[in-house]
Coordinates of C-alpha atoms (C1' of nucleotides) in Angstrom, one line a residue:
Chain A
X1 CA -112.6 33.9 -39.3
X2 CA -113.3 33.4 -43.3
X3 CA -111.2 36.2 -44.8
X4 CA -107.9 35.8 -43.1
X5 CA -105.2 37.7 -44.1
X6 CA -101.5 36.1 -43.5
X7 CA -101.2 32.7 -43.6
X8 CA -99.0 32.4 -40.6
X9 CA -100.0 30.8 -37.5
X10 CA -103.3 29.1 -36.3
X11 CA -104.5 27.7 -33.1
X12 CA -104.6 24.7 -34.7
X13 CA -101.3 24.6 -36.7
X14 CA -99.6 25.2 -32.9
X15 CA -101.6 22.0 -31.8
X16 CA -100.5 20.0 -34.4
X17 CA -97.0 21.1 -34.3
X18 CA -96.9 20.9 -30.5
X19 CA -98.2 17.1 -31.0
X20 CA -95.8 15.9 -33.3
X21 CA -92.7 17.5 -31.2
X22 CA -93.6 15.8 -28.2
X23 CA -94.0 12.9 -30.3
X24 CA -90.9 13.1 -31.7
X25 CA -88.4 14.4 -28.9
X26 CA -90.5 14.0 -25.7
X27 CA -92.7 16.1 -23.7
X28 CA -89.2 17.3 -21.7
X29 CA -88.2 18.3 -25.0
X30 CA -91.4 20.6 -25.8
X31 CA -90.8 24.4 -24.8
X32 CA -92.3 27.3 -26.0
X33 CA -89.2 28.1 -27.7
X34 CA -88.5 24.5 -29.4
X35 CA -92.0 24.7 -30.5
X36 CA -91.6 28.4 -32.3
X37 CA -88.2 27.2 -33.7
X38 CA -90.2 24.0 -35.2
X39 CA -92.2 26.9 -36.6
X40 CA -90.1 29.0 -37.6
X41 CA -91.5 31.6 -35.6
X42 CA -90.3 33.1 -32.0
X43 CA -91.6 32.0 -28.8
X44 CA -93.4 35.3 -28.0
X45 CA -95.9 34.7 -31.0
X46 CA -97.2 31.4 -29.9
X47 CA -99.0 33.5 -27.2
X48 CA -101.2 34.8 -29.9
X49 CA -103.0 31.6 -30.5
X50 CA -103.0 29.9 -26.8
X51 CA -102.9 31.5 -23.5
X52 CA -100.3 30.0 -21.9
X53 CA -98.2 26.7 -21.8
X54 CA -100.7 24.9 -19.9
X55 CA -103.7 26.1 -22.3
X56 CA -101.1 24.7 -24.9
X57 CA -101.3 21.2 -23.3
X58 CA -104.7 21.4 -22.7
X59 CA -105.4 21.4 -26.2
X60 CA -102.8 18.6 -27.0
X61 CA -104.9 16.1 -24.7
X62 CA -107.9 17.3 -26.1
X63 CA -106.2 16.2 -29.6
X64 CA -105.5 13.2 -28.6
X65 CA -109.3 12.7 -27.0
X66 CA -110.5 13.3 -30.9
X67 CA -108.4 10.2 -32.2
X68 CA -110.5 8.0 -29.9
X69 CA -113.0 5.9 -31.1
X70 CA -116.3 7.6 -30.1
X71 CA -119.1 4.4 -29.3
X72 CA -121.7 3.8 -31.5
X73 CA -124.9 4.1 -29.5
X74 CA -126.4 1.9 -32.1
X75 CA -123.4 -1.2 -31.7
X76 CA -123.9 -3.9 -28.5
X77 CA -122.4 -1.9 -25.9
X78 CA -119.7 -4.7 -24.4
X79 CA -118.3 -4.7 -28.5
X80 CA -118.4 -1.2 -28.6
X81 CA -116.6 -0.9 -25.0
X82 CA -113.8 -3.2 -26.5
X83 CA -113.2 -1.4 -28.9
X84 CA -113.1 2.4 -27.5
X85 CA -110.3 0.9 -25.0
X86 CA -108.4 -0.4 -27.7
X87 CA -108.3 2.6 -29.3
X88 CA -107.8 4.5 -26.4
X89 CA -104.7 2.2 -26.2
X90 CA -103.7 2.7 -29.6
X91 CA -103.7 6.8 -29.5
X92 CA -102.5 6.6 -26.1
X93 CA -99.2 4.6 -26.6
X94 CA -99.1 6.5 -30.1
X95 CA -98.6 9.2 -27.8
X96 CA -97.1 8.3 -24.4
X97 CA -97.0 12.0 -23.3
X98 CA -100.7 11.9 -23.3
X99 CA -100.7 9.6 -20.8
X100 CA -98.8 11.8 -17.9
X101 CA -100.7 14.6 -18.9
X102 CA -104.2 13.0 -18.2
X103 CA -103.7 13.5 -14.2
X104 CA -103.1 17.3 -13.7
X105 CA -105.6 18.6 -16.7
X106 CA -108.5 19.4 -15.1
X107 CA -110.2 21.2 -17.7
X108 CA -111.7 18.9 -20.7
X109 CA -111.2 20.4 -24.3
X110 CA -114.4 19.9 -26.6
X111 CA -113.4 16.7 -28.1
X112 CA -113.0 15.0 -24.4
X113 CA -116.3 16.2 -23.5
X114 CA -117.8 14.8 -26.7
X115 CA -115.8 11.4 -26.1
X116 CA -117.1 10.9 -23.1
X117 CA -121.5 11.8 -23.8
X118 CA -120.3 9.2 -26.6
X119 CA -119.4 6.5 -23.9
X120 CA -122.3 7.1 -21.4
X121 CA -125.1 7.2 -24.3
X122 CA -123.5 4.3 -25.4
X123 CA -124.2 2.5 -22.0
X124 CA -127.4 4.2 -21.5
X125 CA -128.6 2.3 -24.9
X126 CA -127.2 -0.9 -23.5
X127 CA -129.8 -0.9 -20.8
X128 CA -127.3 0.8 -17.8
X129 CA -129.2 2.7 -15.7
X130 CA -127.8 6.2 -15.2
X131 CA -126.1 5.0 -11.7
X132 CA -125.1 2.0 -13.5
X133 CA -123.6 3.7 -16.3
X134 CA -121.6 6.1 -13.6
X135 CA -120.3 2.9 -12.3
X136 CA -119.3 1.3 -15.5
X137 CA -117.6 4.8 -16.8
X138 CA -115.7 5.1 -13.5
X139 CA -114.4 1.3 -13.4
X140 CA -113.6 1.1 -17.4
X141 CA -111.6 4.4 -17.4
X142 CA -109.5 3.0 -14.4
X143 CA -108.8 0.6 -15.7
X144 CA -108.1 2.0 -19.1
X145 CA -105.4 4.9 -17.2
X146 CA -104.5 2.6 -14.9
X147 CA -103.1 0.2 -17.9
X148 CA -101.7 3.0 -20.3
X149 CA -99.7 4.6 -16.9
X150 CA -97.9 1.2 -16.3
X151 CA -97.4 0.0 -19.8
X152 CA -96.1 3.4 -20.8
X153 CA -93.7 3.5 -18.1
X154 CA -92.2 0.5 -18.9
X155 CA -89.0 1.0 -21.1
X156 CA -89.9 -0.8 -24.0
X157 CA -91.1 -1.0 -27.5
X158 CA -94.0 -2.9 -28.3
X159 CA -91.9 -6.1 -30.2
X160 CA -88.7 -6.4 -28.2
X161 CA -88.2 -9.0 -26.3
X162 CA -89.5 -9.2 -22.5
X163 CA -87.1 -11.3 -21.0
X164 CA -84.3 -8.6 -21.8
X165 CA -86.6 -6.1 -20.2
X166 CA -87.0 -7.5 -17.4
X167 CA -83.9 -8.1 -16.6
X168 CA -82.5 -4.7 -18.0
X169 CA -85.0 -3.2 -15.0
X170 CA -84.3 -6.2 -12.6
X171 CA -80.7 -6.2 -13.4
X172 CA -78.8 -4.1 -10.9
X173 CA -81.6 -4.3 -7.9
X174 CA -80.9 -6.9 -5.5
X175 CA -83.5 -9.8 -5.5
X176 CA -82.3 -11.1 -2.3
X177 CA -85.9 -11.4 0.4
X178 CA -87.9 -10.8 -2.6
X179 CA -88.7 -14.5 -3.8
X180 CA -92.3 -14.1 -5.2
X181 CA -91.4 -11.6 -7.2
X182 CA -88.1 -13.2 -8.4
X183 CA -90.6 -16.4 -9.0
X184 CA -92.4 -14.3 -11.5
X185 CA -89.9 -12.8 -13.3
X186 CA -88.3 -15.7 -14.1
X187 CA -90.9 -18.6 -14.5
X188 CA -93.6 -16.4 -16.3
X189 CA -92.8 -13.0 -17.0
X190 CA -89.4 -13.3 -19.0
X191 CA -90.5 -16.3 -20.3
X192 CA -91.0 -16.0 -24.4
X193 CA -94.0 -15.5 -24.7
X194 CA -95.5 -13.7 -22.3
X195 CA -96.5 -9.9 -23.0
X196 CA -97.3 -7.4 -20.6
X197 CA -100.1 -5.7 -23.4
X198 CA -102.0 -9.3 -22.7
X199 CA -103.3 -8.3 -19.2
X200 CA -104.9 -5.5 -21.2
X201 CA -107.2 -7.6 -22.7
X202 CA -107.8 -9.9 -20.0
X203 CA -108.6 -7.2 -17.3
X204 CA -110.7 -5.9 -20.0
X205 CA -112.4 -8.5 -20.5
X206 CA -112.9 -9.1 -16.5
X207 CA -114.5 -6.0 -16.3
X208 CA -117.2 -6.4 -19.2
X209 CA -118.2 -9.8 -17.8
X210 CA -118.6 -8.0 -14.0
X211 CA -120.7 -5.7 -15.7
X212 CA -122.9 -7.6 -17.7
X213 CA -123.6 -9.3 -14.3
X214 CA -124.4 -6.3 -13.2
X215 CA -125.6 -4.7 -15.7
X216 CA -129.9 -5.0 -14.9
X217 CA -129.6 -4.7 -11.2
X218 CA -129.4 -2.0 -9.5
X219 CA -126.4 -1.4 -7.1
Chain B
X1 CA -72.6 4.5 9.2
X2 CA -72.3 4.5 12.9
X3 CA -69.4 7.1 13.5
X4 CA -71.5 10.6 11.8
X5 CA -69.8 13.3 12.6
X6 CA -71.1 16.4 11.2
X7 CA -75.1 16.1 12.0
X8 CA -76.0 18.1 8.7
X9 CA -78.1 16.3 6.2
X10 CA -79.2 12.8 5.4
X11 CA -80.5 11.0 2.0
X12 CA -83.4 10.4 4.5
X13 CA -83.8 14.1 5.7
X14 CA -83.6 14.9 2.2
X15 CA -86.3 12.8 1.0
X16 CA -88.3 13.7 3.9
X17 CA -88.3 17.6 3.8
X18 CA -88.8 17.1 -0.1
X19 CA -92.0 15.1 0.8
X20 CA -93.4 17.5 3.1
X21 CA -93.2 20.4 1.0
X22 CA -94.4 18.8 -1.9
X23 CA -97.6 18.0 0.4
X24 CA -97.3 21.7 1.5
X25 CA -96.7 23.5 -1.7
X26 CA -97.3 21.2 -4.5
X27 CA -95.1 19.2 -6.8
X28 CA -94.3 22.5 -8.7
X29 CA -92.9 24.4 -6.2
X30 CA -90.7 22.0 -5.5
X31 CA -87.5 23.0 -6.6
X32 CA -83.7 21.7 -5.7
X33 CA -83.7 25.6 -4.4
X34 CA -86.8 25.8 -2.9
X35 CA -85.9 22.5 -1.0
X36 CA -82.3 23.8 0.0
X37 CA -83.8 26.9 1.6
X38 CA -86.2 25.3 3.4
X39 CA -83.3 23.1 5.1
X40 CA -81.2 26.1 5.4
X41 CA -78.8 24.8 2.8
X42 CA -77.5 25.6 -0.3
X43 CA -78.9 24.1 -3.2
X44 CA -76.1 22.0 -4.3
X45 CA -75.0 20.4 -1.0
X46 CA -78.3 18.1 -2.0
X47 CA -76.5 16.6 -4.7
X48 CA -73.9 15.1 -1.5
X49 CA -77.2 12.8 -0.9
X50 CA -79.1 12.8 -4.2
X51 CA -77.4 12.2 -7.5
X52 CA -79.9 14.6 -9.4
X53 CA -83.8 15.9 -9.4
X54 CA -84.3 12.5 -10.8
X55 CA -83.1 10.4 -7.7
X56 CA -85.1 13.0 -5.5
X57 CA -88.4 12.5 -7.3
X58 CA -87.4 8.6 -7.2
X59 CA -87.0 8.6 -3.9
X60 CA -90.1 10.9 -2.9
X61 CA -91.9 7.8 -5.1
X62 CA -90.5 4.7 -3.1
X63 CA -91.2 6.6 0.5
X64 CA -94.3 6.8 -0.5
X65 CA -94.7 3.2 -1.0
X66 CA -93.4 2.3 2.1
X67 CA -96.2 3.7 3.5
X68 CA -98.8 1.4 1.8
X69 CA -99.9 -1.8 3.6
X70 CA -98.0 -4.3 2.6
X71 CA -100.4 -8.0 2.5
X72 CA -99.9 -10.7 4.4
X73 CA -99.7 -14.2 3.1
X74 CA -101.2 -15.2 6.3
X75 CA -104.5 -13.7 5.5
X76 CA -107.8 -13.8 3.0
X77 CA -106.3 -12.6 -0.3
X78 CA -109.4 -11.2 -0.7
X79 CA -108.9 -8.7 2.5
X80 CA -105.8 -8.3 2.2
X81 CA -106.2 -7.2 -1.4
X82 CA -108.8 -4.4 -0.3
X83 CA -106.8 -3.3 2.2
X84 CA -104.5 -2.8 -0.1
X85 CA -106.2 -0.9 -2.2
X86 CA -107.9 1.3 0.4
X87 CA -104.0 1.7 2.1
X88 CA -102.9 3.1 -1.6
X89 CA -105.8 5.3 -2.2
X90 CA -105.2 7.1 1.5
X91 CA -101.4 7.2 0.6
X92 CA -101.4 8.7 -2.7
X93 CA -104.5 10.9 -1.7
X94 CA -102.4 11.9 1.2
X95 CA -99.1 12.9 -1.7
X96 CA -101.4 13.6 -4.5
X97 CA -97.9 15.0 -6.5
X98 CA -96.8 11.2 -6.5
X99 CA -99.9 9.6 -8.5
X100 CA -98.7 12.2 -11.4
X101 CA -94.9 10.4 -11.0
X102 CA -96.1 7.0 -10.7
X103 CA -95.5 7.3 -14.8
X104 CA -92.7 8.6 -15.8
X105 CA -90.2 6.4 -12.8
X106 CA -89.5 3.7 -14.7
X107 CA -86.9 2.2 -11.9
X108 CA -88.6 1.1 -8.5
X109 CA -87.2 1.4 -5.2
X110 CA -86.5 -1.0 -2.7
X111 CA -89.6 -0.2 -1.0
X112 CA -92.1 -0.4 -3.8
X113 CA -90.4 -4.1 -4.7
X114 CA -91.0 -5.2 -1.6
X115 CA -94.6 -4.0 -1.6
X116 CA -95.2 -5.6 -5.0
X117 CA -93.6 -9.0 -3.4
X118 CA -95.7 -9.0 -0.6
X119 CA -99.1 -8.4 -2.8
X120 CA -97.6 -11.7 -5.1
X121 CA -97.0 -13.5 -2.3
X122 CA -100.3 -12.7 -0.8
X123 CA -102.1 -13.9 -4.4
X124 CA -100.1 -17.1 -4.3
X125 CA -100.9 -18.2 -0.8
X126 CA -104.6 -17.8 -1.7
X127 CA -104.2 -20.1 -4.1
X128 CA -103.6 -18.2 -7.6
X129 CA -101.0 -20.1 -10.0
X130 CA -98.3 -17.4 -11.4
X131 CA -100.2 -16.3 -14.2
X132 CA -103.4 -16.2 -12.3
X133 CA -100.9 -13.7 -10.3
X134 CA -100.2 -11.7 -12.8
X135 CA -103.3 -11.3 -14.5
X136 CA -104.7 -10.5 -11.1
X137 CA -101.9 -7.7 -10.2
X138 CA -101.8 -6.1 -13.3
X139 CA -105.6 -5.7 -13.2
X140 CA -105.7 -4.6 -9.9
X141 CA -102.9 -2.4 -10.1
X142 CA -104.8 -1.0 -13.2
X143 CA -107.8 0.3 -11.1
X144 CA -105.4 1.6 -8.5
X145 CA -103.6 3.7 -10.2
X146 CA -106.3 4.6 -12.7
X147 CA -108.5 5.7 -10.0
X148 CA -106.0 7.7 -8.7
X149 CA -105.2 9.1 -11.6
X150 CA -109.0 10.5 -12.2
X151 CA -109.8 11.6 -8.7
X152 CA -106.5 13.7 -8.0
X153 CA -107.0 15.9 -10.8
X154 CA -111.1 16.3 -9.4
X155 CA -109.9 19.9 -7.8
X156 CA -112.0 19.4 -4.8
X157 CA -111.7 17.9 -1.4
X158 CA -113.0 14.8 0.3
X159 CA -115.7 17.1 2.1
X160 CA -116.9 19.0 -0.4
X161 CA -120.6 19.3 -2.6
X162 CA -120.1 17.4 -6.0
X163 CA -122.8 19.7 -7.4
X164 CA -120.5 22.5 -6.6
X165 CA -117.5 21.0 -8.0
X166 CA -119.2 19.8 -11.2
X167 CA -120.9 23.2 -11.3
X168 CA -117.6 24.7 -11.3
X169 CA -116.5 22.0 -13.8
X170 CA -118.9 22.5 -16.4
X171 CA -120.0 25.7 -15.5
X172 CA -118.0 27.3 -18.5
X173 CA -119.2 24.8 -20.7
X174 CA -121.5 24.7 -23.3
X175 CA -123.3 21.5 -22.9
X176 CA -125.1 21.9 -26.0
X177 CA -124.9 18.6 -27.8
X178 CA -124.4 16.4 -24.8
X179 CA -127.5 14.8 -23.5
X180 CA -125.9 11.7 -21.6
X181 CA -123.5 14.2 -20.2
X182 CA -125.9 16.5 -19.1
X183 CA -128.3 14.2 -17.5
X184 CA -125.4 12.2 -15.4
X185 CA -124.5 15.7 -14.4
X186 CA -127.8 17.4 -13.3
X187 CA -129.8 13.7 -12.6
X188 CA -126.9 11.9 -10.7
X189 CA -123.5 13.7 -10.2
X190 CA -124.6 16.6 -8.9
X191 CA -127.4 15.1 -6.7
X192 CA -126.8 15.5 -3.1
X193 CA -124.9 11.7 -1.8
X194 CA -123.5 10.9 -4.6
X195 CA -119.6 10.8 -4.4
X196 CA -117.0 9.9 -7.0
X197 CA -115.1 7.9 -4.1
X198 CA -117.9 5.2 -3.8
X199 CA -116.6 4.4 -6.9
X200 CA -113.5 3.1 -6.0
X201 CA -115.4 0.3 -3.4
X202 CA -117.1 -0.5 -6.8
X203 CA -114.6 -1.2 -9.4
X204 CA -112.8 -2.7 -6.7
X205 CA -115.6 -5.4 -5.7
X206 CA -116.3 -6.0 -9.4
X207 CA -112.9 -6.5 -10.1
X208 CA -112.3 -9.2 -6.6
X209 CA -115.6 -10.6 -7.9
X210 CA -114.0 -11.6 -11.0
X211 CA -110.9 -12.7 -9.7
X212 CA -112.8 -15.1 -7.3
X213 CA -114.5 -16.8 -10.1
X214 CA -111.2 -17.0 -12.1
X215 CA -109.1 -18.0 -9.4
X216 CA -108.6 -21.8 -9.6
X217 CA -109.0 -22.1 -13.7
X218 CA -106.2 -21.5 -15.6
X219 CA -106.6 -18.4 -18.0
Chain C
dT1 C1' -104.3 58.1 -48.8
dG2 C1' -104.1 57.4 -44.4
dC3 C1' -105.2 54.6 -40.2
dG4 C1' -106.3 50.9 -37.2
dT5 C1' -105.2 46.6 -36.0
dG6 C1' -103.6 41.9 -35.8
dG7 C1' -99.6 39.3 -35.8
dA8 C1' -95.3 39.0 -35.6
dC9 C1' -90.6 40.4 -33.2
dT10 C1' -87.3 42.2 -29.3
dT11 C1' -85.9 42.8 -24.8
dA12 C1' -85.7 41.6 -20.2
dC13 C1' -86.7 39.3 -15.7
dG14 C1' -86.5 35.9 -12.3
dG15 C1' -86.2 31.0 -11.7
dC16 C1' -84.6 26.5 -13.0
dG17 C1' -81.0 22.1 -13.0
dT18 C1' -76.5 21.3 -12.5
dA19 C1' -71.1 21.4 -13.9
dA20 C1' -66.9 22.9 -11.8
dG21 C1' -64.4 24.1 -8.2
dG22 C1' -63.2 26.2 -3.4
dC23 C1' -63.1 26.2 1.6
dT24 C1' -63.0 24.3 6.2
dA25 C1' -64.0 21.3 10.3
dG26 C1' -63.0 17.2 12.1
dC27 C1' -60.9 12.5 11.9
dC28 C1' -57.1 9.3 11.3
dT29 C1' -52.3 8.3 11.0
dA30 C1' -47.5 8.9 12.3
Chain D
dT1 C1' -49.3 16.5 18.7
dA2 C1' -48.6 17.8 13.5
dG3 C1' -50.2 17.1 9.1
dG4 C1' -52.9 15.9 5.7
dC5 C1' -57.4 13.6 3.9
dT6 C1' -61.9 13.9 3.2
dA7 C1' -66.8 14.6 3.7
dG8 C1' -69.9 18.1 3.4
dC9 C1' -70.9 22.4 2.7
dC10 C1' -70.7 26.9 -0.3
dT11 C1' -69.8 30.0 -4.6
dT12 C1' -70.0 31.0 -9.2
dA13 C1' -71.5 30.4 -13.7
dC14 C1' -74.0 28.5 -17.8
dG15 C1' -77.7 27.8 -20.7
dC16 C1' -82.2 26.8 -20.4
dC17 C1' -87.2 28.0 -19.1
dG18 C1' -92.1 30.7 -19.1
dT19 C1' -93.8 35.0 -20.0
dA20 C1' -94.6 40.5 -19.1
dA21 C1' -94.1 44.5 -21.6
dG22 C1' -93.3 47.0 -25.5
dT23 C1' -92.1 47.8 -30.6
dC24 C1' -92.8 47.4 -35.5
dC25 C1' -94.7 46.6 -39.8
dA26 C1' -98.0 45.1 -43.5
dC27 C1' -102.4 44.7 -44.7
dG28 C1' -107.5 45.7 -45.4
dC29 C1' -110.7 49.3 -45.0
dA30 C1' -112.5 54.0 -44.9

DNA sequence: TGCGTGGACTTACGGCGTAAGGCTAGCCTA
DNA sequence: TAGGCTAGCCTTACGCCGTAAGTCCACGCA
């Protein structure tokens, strides 16, 4: 492991590289063979340093996992909550293909694993009970997927305007027998102002004061 | 419409038979080939009914919809939320392929409108102003699909032994370094009545708790 | 000096989505 | 009833994909 030879390729160089191309271009866009060619390298040598194309993946949600904020078991728990989802929100819209990959990976990488004894012992010195602390885990990531799946789907970047959006989606689909949502669209949600990212924070916030209700009982 | 003369395919046979052996065979198999042949077709008389793989997958999305209950503004938004939710979570766990396209369709079919119309409507009738709505959808939603999200890629059945499933999980794990981990695991998960699906009943109560409390304010 | 080995390359296979165009059965018009 | 139109299918072909199998070479060590 110390004395290596050729530079070449590394496990890790493949990671990154495979991170930034599906920043870049898309995960549609990420093949073994774009990925060599970003390397300079041929497809066939990638295999050297992961298994396959799903063991390639795997390792690109794992890097993502590491850019999370890990909780504090020292910092109040509800802060420290707030802040792991808003950086899960930041890495996870810094890298929407994460997102569609969560679903479908069933095997955590080291840095997920780590992530997520960060979150429960982070609980656990908040004064959740280990039942507790399943239930807050379970309710919190929902929420936190739940989010990033919508808000990445939607076709927009984070300043433009929502009003546009909405009616870019909204456009071409007849609204006719559909007056709530119509309502919506037009009184509140294309209204300046309003920003889907908002309900982040607000569901968030929600769910830490349900839990802080909850949080000394046992159920 | 009326006057079909060759019986051959539909858009809706289409959709259907694409449906079915996604449930069979997984989202994977599913090919514009592998869906020909098993309609005894050739591959590009689908594109007669579906303007690409796109449209399919689209379509496959909005069917399943349609099959979620849509509320009524007649009853308790409070019921008619959690039936909601526990219509979604036996759709989508009956098509487990469609909670991974949920992202990634970014226009909604007719169906899935008027599903989202009729849960608005619903909110609105129990006395939620437009924003109340919204904040109440989108943090709904949120759990939905965020559940979802986390329990389709558990690779186990509804039947099955958590302890099994985690034991398989972690198995090929070194745990070393994660205390919190390991105890939920061996103290909690992998005790015999616990199941991840009580979760969802849990997030879900939290969650309707909050929105009771929040309902007639204006935040 | 010679050899083993690790890390690259080459070739090849079967499958994918779909562009372009061909064939024919049945209907509509004259 | 004859003729042509068209909807709905099929055929062919292209450039991708993931990856199994095998080759080749430079380096570090004996």
């Amino acid at each position: 492991m110390s004395g290596r030879v050729r530079p070449g390729l590394t496990r890790e160089a493949v990671l990154a590289a495979a991170v930034e191309l599906a920043d870049r271009d898309g995960l549609a866009a990420l093949s073994m063979r774009s990925l060599a060619r970003h390397l300079g390298v041929e497809a066939m040598s990638l295999y050297h340093h992961v298994a396959n194309k799903e063991a390639l993946l795997d390792g690109m949600v794992d890097a993502v996992f590491a850019e999370i904020h890990a909780p504090t078991a020292a910092g109040d728990w509800r802060v420290e909550m707030a802040a792991r989802h808003h950086s899960a929100r930041a890495a996870l819209t810094g890298h929407r293909w994460a997102v569609g990959l969560m679903d479908s990976r069933s095997s955590p990488g080291p840095a997920t694993l780590r992530h997520h004894d960060a979150v429960i012992g982070c609980l656990r010195a908040g004064g959740f009970s280990i039942a507790m602390s399943a239930h807050a885990f379970a309710v919190l990531d929902s929420h936190l997927y739940g989010f990033l799946v919508q808000e990445v789907s939607l076709p927009f970047d984070e300043g433009d305007d929502m009003g546009a959006v909405a009616e870019d989606i909204l456009g071409d689909v007849p609204m006719d027998g559909l007056p709530h949502l119509t309502e919506m669209a037009v009184e509140h949600v294309m209204q300046p102002g309003y920003a889907f990212a908002d309900e982040f924070d607000w569901g968030l916030e929600l769910i830490l004061d349900g839990l802080e209700r909850r949080r000394t009982t046992d159920g």
